[in-house]
Coordinates of C-alpha atoms and ligand atoms in Angstrom, one line a residue:
M1 CA 97.3 175.6 119.8
S2 CA 98.3 174.9 116.2
A3 CA 95.7 173.6 113.7
K4 CA 97.6 170.4 113.5
W5 CA 97.3 169.8 117.2
R6 CA 93.6 170.6 117.1
I7 CA 92.9 168.1 114.4
G8 CA 95.0 165.6 116.4
I9 CA 92.8 166.0 119.5
I10 CA 89.6 165.7 117.5
L11 CA 90.9 162.6 115.7
L12 CA 92.3 160.8 118.8
P13 CA 89.0 159.4 120.1
V14 CA 88.1 158.3 116.6
L15 CA 91.4 156.4 116.2
V16 CA 91.0 154.7 119.6
L17 CA 87.5 153.7 118.6
V18 CA 88.7 152.3 115.3
Q19 CA 91.4 150.4 117.1
C20 CA 89.1 148.8 119.6
Q21 CA 86.4 147.8 117.1
V22 CA 86.6 144.2 116.4
K23 CA 84.6 142.1 114.0
E24 CA 81.9 140.0 115.6
L25 CA 82.9 136.4 115.2
D26 CA 80.6 133.7 114.0
W27 CA 80.0 130.6 116.2
W28 CA 82.5 128.4 114.4
E29 CA 85.2 131.1 114.4
K30 CA 85.5 131.1 118.2
T31 CA 84.7 127.6 119.3
V32 CA 86.6 124.4 120.0
F33 CA 85.7 121.4 117.9
Y34 CA 86.0 118.1 119.7
Q35 CA 86.4 115.0 117.6
I36 CA 84.5 111.9 118.8
Y37 CA 85.3 108.5 117.4
P38 CA 81.9 107.0 118.3
R39 CA 83.1 103.4 118.4
S40 CA 85.5 104.2 121.2
F41 CA 83.8 107.0 123.2
K42 CA 81.1 105.5 125.4
D43 CA 79.2 102.2 125.1
S44 CA 75.6 102.4 126.5
D45 CA 74.5 98.9 125.9
G46 CA 77.4 96.7 127.0
D47 CA 78.3 95.3 123.6
G48 CA 81.8 96.6 123.8
I49 CA 81.2 99.2 121.1
G50 CA 80.6 102.9 121.6
D51 CA 77.3 104.2 120.4
L52 CA 75.1 107.2 120.0
N53 CA 73.3 106.9 123.3
G54 CA 76.7 106.8 124.9
I55 CA 77.5 110.1 123.3
T56 CA 74.2 111.7 124.2
D57 CA 74.8 110.7 127.9
S58 CA 78.2 112.2 127.8
L59 CA 77.4 115.6 126.1
E60 CA 77.6 117.3 129.5
Y61 CA 81.2 116.3 129.7
L62 CA 81.8 118.3 126.5
K63 CA 80.0 121.2 128.0
E64 CA 82.3 121.1 131.1
L65 CA 85.3 121.0 128.8
G66 CA 84.2 124.2 127.2
V67 CA 83.9 122.9 123.7
G68 CA 81.1 124.2 121.5
A69 CA 81.0 121.7 118.7
T70 CA 81.8 118.1 118.1
W71 CA 82.6 116.3 114.9
L72 CA 81.7 112.6 114.8
S73 CA 83.5 110.0 112.8
P74 CA 81.0 108.0 110.6
I75 CA 77.9 106.7 112.3
F76 CA 76.3 105.4 109.1
K77 CA 75.4 101.9 108.0
S78 CA 78.6 100.0 107.2
P79 CA 80.1 96.5 107.1
M80 CA 83.0 98.0 109.0
Y81 CA 85.9 97.0 106.8
D82 CA 87.3 100.5 107.6
F83 CA 85.2 101.0 110.8
G84 CA 82.5 103.1 109.2
Y85 CA 84.5 104.8 106.5
D86 CA 83.0 102.2 104.2
I87 CA 79.4 103.3 104.0
S88 CA 76.8 101.0 102.6
D89 CA 73.8 103.4 103.2
F90 CA 74.6 107.1 103.4
Y91 CA 71.1 107.8 104.7
A92 CA 71.0 105.3 107.6
I93 CA 72.5 104.8 111.0
Q94 CA 74.6 101.8 111.7
E95 CA 72.6 99.4 114.0
E96 CA 75.3 98.9 116.6
Y97 CA 75.5 102.6 117.0
G98 CA 71.8 103.1 117.4
T99 CA 68.8 104.2 115.5
M100 CA 67.7 107.4 113.7
E101 CA 65.6 108.2 116.7
D102 CA 68.7 107.9 118.9
F103 CA 70.5 110.3 116.6
E104 CA 67.6 112.7 116.8
R105 CA 67.7 112.6 120.6
L106 CA 71.4 113.3 120.4
L107 CA 70.8 116.3 118.3
Q108 CA 68.1 117.5 120.6
K109 CA 70.2 117.2 123.7
A110 CA 73.1 118.9 122.0
K111 CA 70.8 121.7 121.0
E112 CA 69.8 122.1 124.7
L113 CA 73.4 122.3 125.7
D114 CA 74.3 124.5 122.7
I115 CA 76.8 122.0 121.3
K116 CA 76.9 121.9 117.5
I117 CA 77.0 118.5 115.8
V118 CA 79.2 118.0 112.8
L119 CA 79.1 114.7 110.9
D120 CA 81.6 113.0 108.8
F121 CA 80.9 113.2 105.0
V122 CA 82.7 110.4 103.2
P123 CA 82.3 111.4 99.5
N124 CA 85.2 109.5 97.9
H125 CA 83.9 106.0 98.3
G126 CA 81.0 103.8 99.2
S127 CA 80.9 100.2 100.2
N128 CA 81.1 97.0 98.1
E129 CA 78.2 95.8 100.3
S130 CA 75.9 98.7 99.4
V131 CA 72.7 98.4 97.3
W132 CA 74.4 100.7 94.8
F133 CA 77.3 98.3 94.3
E134 CA 75.2 95.2 94.3
E135 CA 72.9 96.8 91.7
A136 CA 76.0 97.7 89.7
L137 CA 77.1 94.1 89.7
K138 CA 73.7 93.0 88.5
G139 CA 74.3 95.3 85.5
H140 CA 72.0 98.1 86.6
E141 CA 73.5 100.8 84.4
K142 CA 72.6 103.8 86.7
Y143 CA 74.5 102.2 89.6
Y144 CA 77.3 100.7 87.4
N145 CA 78.1 104.3 86.5
Y146 CA 78.4 105.2 90.2
F147 CA 81.7 103.5 90.3
V148 CA 85.1 103.6 88.5
W149 CA 85.6 100.5 86.3
E150 CA 88.4 99.5 84.1
D151 CA 89.5 96.5 82.0
G152 CA 92.2 94.3 83.2
V153 CA 95.4 93.6 81.2
E154 CA 96.2 90.1 80.1
D155 CA 99.8 89.0 80.3
E156 CA 101.6 86.7 77.8
N157 CA 100.3 83.7 79.8
G158 CA 96.7 84.8 79.5
K159 CA 96.6 85.8 83.1
L160 CA 94.5 88.8 83.9
N161 CA 96.2 91.6 85.8
P162 CA 95.0 94.9 87.2
P163 CA 94.6 97.8 84.7
N164 CA 97.6 99.7 85.9
N165 CA 100.1 100.1 88.8
W166 CA 97.9 102.2 91.1
V167 CA 98.3 101.3 94.8
S168 CA 95.8 101.6 97.6
V169 CA 96.5 103.9 100.6
F170 CA 96.3 100.7 102.6
R171 CA 98.8 98.8 100.4
K172 CA 98.5 96.6 97.3
S173 CA 96.7 97.2 94.1
A174 CA 93.9 99.8 94.1
W175 CA 92.0 97.6 91.7
E176 CA 89.7 94.7 92.5
Y177 CA 88.3 92.3 89.9
R178 CA 84.5 91.4 89.8
K179 CA 83.7 88.6 87.5
E180 CA 80.0 89.6 87.5
V181 CA 81.0 92.5 85.2
G182 CA 84.3 91.2 84.0
K183 CA 86.1 94.4 85.1
Y184 CA 88.1 95.9 87.9
Y185 CA 86.8 98.6 90.1
L186 CA 89.0 101.3 91.7
H187 CA 89.3 101.5 95.5
Q188 CA 91.9 104.0 96.7
F189 CA 91.4 102.6 100.3
V190 CA 90.3 99.1 101.3
I191 CA 88.7 96.6 98.9
G192 CA 85.4 97.3 100.6
Q193 CA 85.6 101.0 99.6
P194 CA 84.8 101.3 95.9
D195 CA 85.6 104.8 94.7
L196 CA 82.6 106.8 93.5
N197 CA 82.7 108.3 90.0
Y198 CA 82.5 112.1 90.2
R199 CA 82.6 112.4 86.5
N200 CA 79.0 111.1 86.6
P201 CA 76.6 114.0 87.3
E202 CA 74.2 111.6 89.0
V203 CA 76.8 110.8 91.6
V204 CA 77.4 114.5 92.2
E205 CA 73.6 115.0 92.7
E206 CA 73.3 111.9 94.9
M207 CA 76.0 113.1 97.2
K208 CA 74.5 116.5 97.4
N209 CA 71.3 114.9 98.5
V210 CA 73.3 113.1 101.2
I211 CA 74.5 116.5 102.4
R212 CA 70.9 117.9 102.3
F213 CA 69.5 114.8 104.1
W214 CA 71.7 115.4 107.2
L215 CA 71.4 119.2 107.1
D216 CA 67.7 118.7 107.2
K217 CA 68.1 116.8 110.4
G218 CA 69.7 119.8 111.9
I219 CA 73.4 119.2 111.9
A220 CA 75.9 122.1 111.8
G221 CA 78.1 120.9 109.0
F222 CA 80.5 118.3 107.8
R223 CA 84.1 117.1 108.2
V224 CA 84.9 116.0 104.7
D225 CA 86.8 112.8 104.4
A226 CA 89.8 112.0 102.2
I227 CA 88.9 114.9 99.9
A228 CA 92.2 114.9 98.0
H229 CA 91.2 111.5 96.5
L230 CA 87.9 112.6 95.0
F231 CA 88.9 112.8 91.3
E232 CA 91.1 110.6 89.2
V233 CA 92.6 112.0 86.0
D234 CA 90.2 112.2 83.0
K235 CA 91.1 109.0 81.2
T236 CA 89.8 110.3 77.8
L237 CA 93.0 112.4 77.8
F238 CA 95.0 109.1 77.8
G239 CA 93.2 107.2 75.0
G240 CA 90.5 105.9 77.4
K241 CA 92.9 104.1 79.7
Y242 CA 94.1 105.2 83.1
P243 CA 97.8 105.7 82.9
D244 CA 100.4 104.2 85.3
E245 CA 101.6 106.6 88.0
P246 CA 105.3 107.4 88.1
L247 CA 107.6 106.0 90.8
A248 CA 108.2 108.3 93.7
Q249 CA 111.6 109.9 94.1
N250 CA 112.4 108.6 97.6
R251 CA 110.2 105.6 97.3
E252 CA 110.1 102.7 99.7
I253 CA 111.5 99.5 98.2
D254 CA 108.2 97.8 98.7
P255 CA 106.0 98.3 95.6
D256 CA 102.8 97.5 97.6
N257 CA 103.4 100.6 99.7
Y258 CA 101.3 103.7 98.8
D259 CA 104.5 105.8 99.0
Y260 CA 106.1 103.8 96.2
L261 CA 104.3 106.0 93.6
D262 CA 103.9 109.7 92.9
H263 CA 100.1 110.1 92.9
I264 CA 99.8 112.6 90.1
Y265 CA 96.7 110.9 88.6
T266 CA 94.8 110.1 91.7
K267 CA 95.3 112.9 94.2
D268 CA 94.8 116.7 94.5
H269 CA 92.9 117.1 91.2
E270 CA 91.7 120.6 90.1
E271 CA 88.1 119.3 89.8
T272 CA 88.1 118.4 93.5
F273 CA 88.1 122.1 94.5
E274 CA 85.2 122.9 92.2
M275 CA 83.2 120.1 93.9
V276 CA 84.0 121.5 97.3
Y277 CA 82.8 124.9 96.2
Q278 CA 79.6 123.3 95.0
W279 CA 79.1 121.7 98.4
R280 CA 79.6 125.1 100.0
D281 CA 76.8 126.4 97.8
V282 CA 74.6 123.8 99.3
L283 CA 75.6 124.7 102.8
D284 CA 75.0 128.4 102.0
E285 CA 71.5 127.6 100.7
Y286 CA 70.7 126.5 104.2
K287 CA 72.3 129.6 105.7
A288 CA 70.3 131.8 103.4
K289 CA 67.1 130.3 104.9
D290 CA 67.9 130.7 108.6
G291 CA 71.1 132.7 108.9
F292 CA 72.9 129.9 110.7
T293 CA 76.3 129.1 109.2
R294 CA 77.0 125.4 108.3
V295 CA 80.6 124.6 108.2
M296 CA 82.9 122.4 106.2
M297 CA 86.2 121.0 107.4
T298 CA 88.2 119.2 104.7
E299 CA 90.7 116.5 105.4
A300 CA 93.6 116.6 103.0
Y301 CA 97.2 115.8 103.8
S302 CA 98.5 118.0 101.0
S303 CA 101.0 120.9 100.5
P304 CA 100.0 124.2 102.0
Q305 CA 99.5 125.7 98.5
I306 CA 97.0 123.0 97.7
T307 CA 95.4 123.0 101.1
M308 CA 94.6 126.7 100.7
K309 CA 92.6 126.1 97.6
Y310 CA 89.9 124.4 99.7
F311 CA 89.2 127.8 101.3
G312 CA 88.0 129.1 97.9
D313 CA 89.5 130.6 94.8
G314 CA 88.9 134.2 95.6
V315 CA 85.6 134.2 93.7
R316 CA 83.9 131.1 95.1
A317 CA 84.0 130.0 98.7
G318 CA 84.9 126.5 99.8
A319 CA 85.6 125.0 103.2
Q320 CA 85.8 127.3 106.3
M321 CA 88.4 124.9 107.7
P322 CA 90.8 123.0 105.5
F323 CA 92.5 121.0 108.2
N324 CA 95.9 122.2 109.2
F325 CA 97.9 119.1 109.9
V326 CA 101.3 120.6 110.5
L327 CA 101.3 119.6 114.1
I328 CA 100.6 116.0 113.1
S329 CA 102.7 115.5 110.0
E330 CA 105.6 117.9 110.3
V331 CA 106.7 118.0 113.9
S332 CA 107.1 115.5 116.7
G333 CA 108.9 115.1 120.1
S334 CA 112.3 115.2 118.4
S335 CA 111.7 118.5 116.6
T336 CA 113.6 121.6 117.6
A337 CA 111.8 124.9 118.5
A338 CA 112.8 126.3 115.1
E339 CA 111.3 123.3 113.3
L340 CA 108.1 123.8 115.3
K341 CA 108.0 127.5 114.5
Y342 CA 108.6 126.7 110.8
A343 CA 105.8 124.3 110.7
L344 CA 103.3 126.6 112.5
D345 CA 104.2 129.5 110.3
K346 CA 103.5 127.5 107.2
F347 CA 99.8 127.5 107.4
L348 CA 99.7 131.2 108.6
T349 CA 102.0 132.2 105.7
F350 CA 100.0 130.5 103.0
K351 CA 96.6 131.2 104.3
P352 CA 94.5 133.9 102.6
V353 CA 94.7 136.9 104.9
D354 CA 90.9 137.0 105.4
K355 CA 90.6 133.4 106.4
L356 CA 91.1 131.8 109.8
A357 CA 93.7 129.3 110.7
N358 CA 92.9 126.1 112.5
W359 CA 95.0 123.9 114.8
V360 CA 94.8 120.2 115.4
A361 CA 97.3 117.9 117.0
G362 CA 95.6 114.5 116.9
N363 CA 92.9 112.4 115.3
H364 CA 91.8 108.8 114.8
D365 CA 94.4 108.2 112.1
N366 CA 97.6 109.3 113.9
N367 CA 99.4 108.4 117.1
R368 CA 98.4 110.3 120.2
V369 CA 100.2 113.5 121.2
A370 CA 101.6 111.9 124.4
S371 CA 103.2 109.2 122.3
R372 CA 104.2 111.3 119.2
Y373 CA 105.6 114.1 121.3
S374 CA 106.0 113.1 124.9
V375 CA 103.9 112.7 128.0
E376 CA 105.5 115.9 129.3
L377 CA 104.4 118.0 126.3
V378 CA 100.6 117.2 126.5
D379 CA 99.8 120.5 128.2
G380 CA 102.2 122.5 125.9
L381 CA 100.6 121.1 122.8
N382 CA 97.1 121.9 124.1
M383 CA 98.4 125.5 124.8
I384 CA 99.6 125.7 121.2
V385 CA 96.3 124.4 119.8
M386 CA 94.2 126.6 122.0
L387 CA 96.1 129.9 122.0
L388 CA 97.4 130.3 118.5
P389 CA 95.2 132.5 116.4
G390 CA 92.3 130.5 114.9
I391 CA 90.1 127.6 115.5
A392 CA 91.1 124.7 117.8
V393 CA 90.3 121.1 117.2
T394 CA 90.8 118.4 119.9
Y395 CA 90.7 114.6 119.3
M396 CA 88.9 113.0 122.2
G397 CA 91.3 111.9 125.0
E398 CA 93.9 114.6 124.2
E399 CA 92.4 116.7 127.0
I400 CA 93.5 114.1 129.5
G401 CA 96.7 113.1 127.7
M402 CA 95.7 109.6 126.7
V403 CA 98.6 107.6 125.3
D404 CA 98.6 105.1 122.5
G405 CA 97.3 101.7 123.6
Y406 CA 99.2 98.5 122.9
V407 CA 97.2 96.4 120.6
S408 CA 98.7 92.9 119.8
W409 CA 98.8 91.5 116.3
E410 CA 96.0 89.1 117.3
D411 CA 93.8 92.0 118.5
T412 CA 94.7 94.3 115.5
V413 CA 91.6 95.1 113.4
D414 CA 92.6 98.3 111.5
P415 CA 93.0 97.4 107.8
S416 CA 96.0 99.6 107.7
G417 CA 97.7 97.3 110.2
C418 CA 96.3 94.1 109.0
N419 CA 97.2 94.7 105.3
T420 CA 100.9 94.6 106.2
D421 CA 100.6 90.9 106.9
D422 CA 103.5 91.5 109.3
P423 CA 103.0 90.5 112.9
I424 CA 106.2 92.3 113.9
N425 CA 106.0 95.8 112.2
Y426 CA 102.2 96.2 111.8
W427 CA 102.1 98.6 114.7
T428 CA 104.0 101.3 112.8
V429 CA 101.0 101.8 110.5
S430 CA 98.1 100.5 112.5
R431 CA 95.7 103.1 113.8
D432 CA 94.2 101.0 116.5
P433 CA 96.6 102.4 119.2
E434 CA 95.0 105.9 119.0
R435 CA 91.5 104.4 118.9
T436 CA 91.5 102.4 122.1
P437 CA 88.4 103.1 124.4
F438 CA 88.1 106.5 126.0
Q439 CA 89.2 106.5 129.6
W440 CA 86.4 107.7 131.9
N441 CA 87.3 106.2 135.2
S442 CA 89.2 103.4 137.0
E443 CA 86.4 100.9 136.8
K444 CA 86.0 97.9 134.5
N445 CA 87.0 98.8 130.9
A446 CA 87.9 102.3 132.1
G447 CA 84.2 103.0 132.4
F448 CA 83.8 102.8 128.6
S449 CA 81.7 99.7 128.6
T450 CA 80.1 97.2 131.0
G451 CA 80.7 94.4 128.5
D452 CA 83.1 91.6 128.9
K453 CA 85.0 92.5 125.8
T454 CA 85.6 95.8 124.1
W455 CA 86.2 96.1 120.4
L456 CA 89.8 97.2 121.1
P457 CA 91.5 96.6 124.4
V458 CA 91.6 99.4 126.9
A459 CA 95.0 101.0 127.1
E460 CA 97.2 100.1 130.0
G461 CA 97.4 102.6 132.8
Y462 CA 93.8 103.7 132.6
E463 CA 93.4 103.2 136.4
T464 CA 95.4 106.3 137.0
L465 CA 94.9 108.1 133.6
N466 CA 91.2 108.9 133.3
V467 CA 88.7 111.7 133.4
E468 CA 87.4 111.0 136.9
I469 CA 90.8 111.1 138.6
Q470 CA 91.8 114.2 136.6
K471 CA 88.6 116.0 137.6
S472 CA 89.5 115.6 141.3
T473 CA 93.1 116.4 140.9
S474 CA 93.7 120.1 140.7
R475 CA 96.9 119.8 138.7
S476 CA 95.7 117.7 135.8
H477 CA 95.8 117.8 132.0
L478 CA 92.0 118.0 132.1
N479 CA 92.0 121.1 134.3
V480 CA 94.7 122.8 132.2
Y481 CA 92.5 122.0 129.2
K482 CA 89.4 123.6 130.8
Q483 CA 91.4 126.7 131.7
L484 CA 92.6 126.9 128.1
T485 CA 89.1 126.8 126.7
R486 CA 88.2 129.6 129.0
L487 CA 91.3 131.6 128.3
R488 CA 90.8 131.5 124.6
N489 CA 87.6 133.4 125.0
E490 CA 89.6 136.4 126.1
P491 CA 89.7 139.1 123.4
V492 CA 93.5 138.9 123.3
F493 CA 93.2 135.3 122.1
R494 CA 90.2 135.9 119.9
Y495 CA 91.4 139.0 118.1
G496 CA 95.0 139.5 119.2
R497 CA 98.0 139.6 116.9
F498 CA 100.6 136.9 116.9
E499 CA 104.4 136.6 116.9
S500 CA 106.5 133.6 117.6
V501 CA 110.2 132.8 118.1
A502 CA 112.5 129.9 118.7
L503 CA 114.6 131.5 121.5
N504 CA 117.0 128.6 121.3
P505 CA 116.8 125.0 120.0
D506 CA 114.6 124.0 122.9
I507 CA 112.4 126.9 123.7
F508 CA 109.5 128.0 121.5
A509 CA 107.6 131.1 122.6
F510 CA 104.8 133.1 121.2
K511 CA 103.2 136.4 122.0
R512 CA 99.5 137.4 121.5
W513 CA 98.6 141.1 122.1
H514 CA 95.5 143.2 121.8
D515 CA 94.2 146.4 123.2
G516 CA 97.0 146.9 125.7
E517 CA 97.2 143.2 126.9
I518 CA 100.1 141.0 126.2
Y519 CA 100.4 137.3 126.8
V520 CA 103.5 135.2 126.2
T521 CA 103.3 131.4 126.0
V522 CA 106.6 129.5 126.5
I523 CA 107.2 125.9 125.8
N524 CA 110.4 124.0 126.6
L525 CA 110.3 121.1 124.2
K526 CA 113.3 119.4 125.7
N527 CA 114.6 117.9 128.9
R528 CA 117.0 120.8 129.7
D529 CA 116.6 123.8 132.0
H530 CA 117.0 127.3 130.5
T531 CA 117.2 130.9 131.5
I532 CA 115.5 132.9 128.7
D533 CA 115.2 136.5 127.8
L534 CA 111.6 137.3 126.7
T535 CA 112.3 141.0 126.2
Y536 CA 113.0 139.8 122.6
F537 CA 109.3 140.6 122.1
E538 CA 108.5 144.2 121.8
H539 CA 106.8 145.7 125.0
V540 CA 107.6 142.6 127.0
V541 CA 109.5 144.2 129.8
G542 CA 109.5 144.1 133.6
H543 CA 107.6 141.2 135.0
L544 CA 105.4 138.5 133.7
E545 CA 102.7 136.9 135.8
V546 CA 102.1 133.2 135.6
V547 CA 98.6 132.5 134.3
L548 CA 98.8 128.8 133.6
T549 CA 101.4 126.0 133.8
D550 CA 101.8 122.5 132.7
I551 CA 101.0 120.0 135.5
R552 CA 104.6 119.3 136.5
S553 CA 105.7 122.9 136.8
K554 CA 106.6 124.2 140.3
K555 CA 105.3 127.6 139.4
V556 CA 101.8 128.6 140.3
P557 CA 99.4 131.2 138.9
G558 CA 100.3 134.6 140.3
D559 CA 104.0 134.0 140.5
L560 CA 106.1 136.6 138.8
L561 CA 109.0 136.0 136.4
E562 CA 111.5 138.6 135.3
A563 CA 111.1 139.1 131.5
S564 CA 114.8 139.5 130.9
Q565 CA 115.8 136.3 132.7
A566 CA 113.0 133.8 133.2
E567 CA 113.9 130.4 134.5
I568 CA 112.3 127.6 132.5
V569 CA 112.9 124.1 133.6
A570 CA 112.9 120.9 131.5
H571 CA 109.7 120.4 129.5
E572 CA 108.0 123.3 131.2
S573 CA 105.1 125.0 129.5
L574 CA 103.8 128.4 130.7
V575 CA 101.2 130.9 129.8
L576 CA 102.4 134.3 131.1
K577 CA 100.9 137.8 131.1
V578 CA 102.9 141.0 131.0
V579 CA 102.3 143.0 134.2
H580 CA 101.9 146.6 133.5
T581 CA 104.3 148.6 135.7
L582 CA 104.3 152.3 136.1
R583 CA 106.8 153.7 133.8
Ligands
GLC601 C1 90.3 109.3 106.1 C2 89.8 108.8 107.4 C3 90.4 107.5 107.6 C4 89.8 106.5 106.6 C5 90.1 107.1 105.2 C6 89.3 106.4 104.2 O1 91.6 109.5 106.0 O2 90.2 109.7 108.4 O3 90.1 107.0 108.9 O4 90.4 105.3 106.7 O5 89.8 108.4 105.1 O6 87.9 106.7 104.3
MG602 MG1 77.3 99.7 122.2

């Protein structure tokens, strides 16, 4: 035997070992995060509003789903102009949601079930009904400096106008006058949400204390709200006055619309990333004490280049999960397979190689998957979110394929809808449809509440679309979802490599492979049948075994498909596994 051969034989086991060795994943790297919008999840006291005890009572459901963490939209004291995103006391629980003791019980129960609790951190703004703001109006300097104030501009008739052309995300001027101080304050969202001034070190410290306060209670981290809006341009660079923002290129004609302007002075500022890195330091102080990782998921609808900066700058660490919104913002039911592939590749392409991707198809600010894509694609979208490499995030209700509820103009409460003053078109921007009560069963108010009125109407069709029915139907979105949360625990989905392709305008397919195992997921986005050739993927030959199907598919687990000519019917979604034949 030649020396070369001998070395080869000695090295072979080493190589095999190296290949099989995989990095141990931390809890957050392998779990599914389930978003609860507390107001709409489960009402325990019959006032028509979801609450903390309702969540505590339902934690077992999360366990059954196979999710390991939940992030809760805000539960803090609030006058509810933006349903909890206008916080008047960052250290207290909103009464209609419960008490601090209720929250502690929730944490305790979650701990018993090993479900991590992540809270919403809303750093950009407070509330105009907070003590801070009230003190500011009284001239208390410390609190006056918590907010962003600016002089108005008098026109030739002596009328006072806002300082500049800045527009709120929810329409109209982002400035509101307060005669108590004779100035305007900035609110990038509703009037009730005065922006906090991050150029004031006391605000920076106060908000770090908010983070510490909830971490001390035992939470596992934060979803960070509206982070891209944290800093405004430094006005000292503009002679002490905030400059007008330029008009957007493809702007809407309506100057009250947020998209009318190009937000170069109010969004995506460099200082924002530095702040996120500082918060990560706070989280890491806690980790240093007990070894348990606290996570941060940042919400920014920004370009991929900017989004990646939230991960860190190579030296300093930031968020573990800058939300990847491509499935929400860039594709819909009318997209082609190539457009879907292009969107999914975006995050993977720009992401630093040592960071994990995350996938999210819905939240409380965007229409539901069943409505944005189609009812037929509910399972397919869950397959994408669950089986692509990285962390999966589910908005409550997406596991059963809830659809947008109809909310009349009279019943509309979301400021984004109300601020249109348009009883006809309000629904195009209102977020109420995706916030209608969670559908538990076929009883009164879908089992959400025993009250006579719920804060938003229950969506039509709940009698047949609810958790209870889907639990007892073997072919249901819920059961597909549960199988997906199990499937993603397989090493091939945790560690496997990834390749995707648009096989034709309708069919999107992706392969995951690891340690000799190969899975292919196929999604037919459109209402047309196809025969496809999956041997496009290397080592996908012979037969593929059906592992999981969407609920309408006629195929069942165990069925075999020929890799070179697999029949895929309209809107079919399949998870397939390559069967190893003797070669
Ligand atoms: C985020 C929240 C949204 C809220 C806004 C202002 O985008 O998800 O619901 O209205 O921030 O806090
Ligand atoms: Mg209640």
